[in-house]
mmCIF file of C-alpha atoms in Angstrom:
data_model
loop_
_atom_site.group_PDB
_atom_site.id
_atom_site.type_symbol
_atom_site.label_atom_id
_atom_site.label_comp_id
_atom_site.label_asym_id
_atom_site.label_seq_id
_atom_site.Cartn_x
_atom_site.Cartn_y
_atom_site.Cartn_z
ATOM 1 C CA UNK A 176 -0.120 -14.021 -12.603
ATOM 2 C CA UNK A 177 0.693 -10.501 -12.307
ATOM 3 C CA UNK A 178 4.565 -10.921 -12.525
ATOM 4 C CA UNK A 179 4.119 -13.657 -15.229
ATOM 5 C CA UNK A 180 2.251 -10.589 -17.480
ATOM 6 C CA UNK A 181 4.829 -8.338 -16.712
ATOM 7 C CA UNK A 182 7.881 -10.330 -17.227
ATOM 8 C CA UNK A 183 6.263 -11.227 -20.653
ATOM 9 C CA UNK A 184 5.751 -7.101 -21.104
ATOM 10 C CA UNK A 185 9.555 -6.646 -20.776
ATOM 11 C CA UNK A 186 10.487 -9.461 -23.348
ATOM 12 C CA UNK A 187 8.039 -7.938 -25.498
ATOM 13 C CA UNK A 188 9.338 -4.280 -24.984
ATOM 14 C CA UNK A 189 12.943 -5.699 -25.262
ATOM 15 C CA UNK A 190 12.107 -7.414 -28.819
ATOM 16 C CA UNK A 191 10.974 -3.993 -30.238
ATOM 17 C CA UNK A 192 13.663 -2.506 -28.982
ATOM 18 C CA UNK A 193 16.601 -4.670 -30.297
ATOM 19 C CA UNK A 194 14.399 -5.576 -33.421
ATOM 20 C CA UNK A 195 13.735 -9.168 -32.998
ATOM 21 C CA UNK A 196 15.108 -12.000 -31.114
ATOM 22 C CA UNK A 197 18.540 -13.643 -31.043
ATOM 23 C CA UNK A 198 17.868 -15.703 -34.210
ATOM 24 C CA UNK A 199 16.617 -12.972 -36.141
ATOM 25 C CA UNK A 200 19.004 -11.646 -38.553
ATOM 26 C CA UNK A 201 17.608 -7.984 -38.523
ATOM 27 C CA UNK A 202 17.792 -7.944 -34.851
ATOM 28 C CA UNK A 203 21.092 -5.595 -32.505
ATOM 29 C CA UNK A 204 22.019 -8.995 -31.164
ATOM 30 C CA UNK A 205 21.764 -11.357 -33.853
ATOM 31 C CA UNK A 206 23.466 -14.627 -32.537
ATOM 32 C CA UNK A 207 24.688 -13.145 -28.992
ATOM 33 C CA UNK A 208 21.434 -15.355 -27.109
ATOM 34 C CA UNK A 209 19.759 -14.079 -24.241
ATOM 35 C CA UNK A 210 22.218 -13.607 -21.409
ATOM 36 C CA UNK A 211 24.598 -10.841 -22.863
ATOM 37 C CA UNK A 212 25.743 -7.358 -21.790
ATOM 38 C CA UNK A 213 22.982 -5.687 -24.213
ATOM 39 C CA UNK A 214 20.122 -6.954 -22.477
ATOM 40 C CA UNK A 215 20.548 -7.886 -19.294
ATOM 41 C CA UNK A 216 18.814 -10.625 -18.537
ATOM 42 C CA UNK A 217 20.689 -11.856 -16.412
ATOM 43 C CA UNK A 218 21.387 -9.098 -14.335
ATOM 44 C CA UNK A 219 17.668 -8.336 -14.060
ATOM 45 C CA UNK A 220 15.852 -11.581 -13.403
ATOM 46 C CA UNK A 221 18.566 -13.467 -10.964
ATOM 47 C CA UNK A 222 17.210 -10.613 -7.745
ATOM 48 C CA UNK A 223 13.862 -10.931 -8.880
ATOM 49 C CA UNK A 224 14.133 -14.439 -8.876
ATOM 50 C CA UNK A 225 16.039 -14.593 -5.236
ATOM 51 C CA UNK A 226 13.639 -12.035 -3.600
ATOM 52 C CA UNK A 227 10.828 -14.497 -5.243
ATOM 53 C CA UNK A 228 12.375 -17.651 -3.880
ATOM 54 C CA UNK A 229 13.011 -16.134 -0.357
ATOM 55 C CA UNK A 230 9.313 -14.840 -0.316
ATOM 56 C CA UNK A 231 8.003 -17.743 -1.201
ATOM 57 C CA UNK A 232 10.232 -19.965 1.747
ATOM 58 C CA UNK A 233 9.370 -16.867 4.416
ATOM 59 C CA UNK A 234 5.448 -17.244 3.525
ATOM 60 C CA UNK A 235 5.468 -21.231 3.505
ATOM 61 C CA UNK A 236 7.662 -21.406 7.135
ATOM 62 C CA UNK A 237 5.178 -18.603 8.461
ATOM 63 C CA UNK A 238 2.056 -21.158 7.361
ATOM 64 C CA UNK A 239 3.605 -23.943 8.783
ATOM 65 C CA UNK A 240 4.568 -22.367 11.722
ATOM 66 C CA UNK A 241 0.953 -20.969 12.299
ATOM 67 C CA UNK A 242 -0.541 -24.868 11.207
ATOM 68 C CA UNK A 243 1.587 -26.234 13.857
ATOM 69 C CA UNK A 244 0.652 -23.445 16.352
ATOM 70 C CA UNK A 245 -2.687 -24.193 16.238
ATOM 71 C CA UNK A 246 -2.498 -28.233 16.601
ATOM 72 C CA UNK A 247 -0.638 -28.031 19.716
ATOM 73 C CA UNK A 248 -3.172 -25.941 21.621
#
């Protein structure tokens, strides 16, 4: 929940800051979409993703290893 609220935070800082979204025609990068050099996106989220996913494996094997740990004795 926490990283949900906080990944929601930076869109919403990153709208004020450019002045809208992508199909706004006020906005810095009017028509450029999401995953451009001017914000990042993709740069940011793809290690935040991979440490997520490879947190998320680690913590599941440890479970299963402890669940199975426990049947055989």
């Amino acid at each position: 929940m926490l990283s949900v609220f906080l990944e929601l935070r930076i869109i919403n800082d990153l709208r004020m800051q450019l002045n809208g979204f992508t199909n706004d025609p006020n906005s810095a990068v009017y028509r450029f979409g999401w995953l451009n050099q001017y914000t990042n996106t993709l740069f940011y989220n793809v290690p935040i993703l991979l440490f997520g996913l490879s947190f998320s494996i680690l913590t599941g094997w440890l479970m299963e290893w402890k669940l199975r740990s426990h049947r055989s004795a």
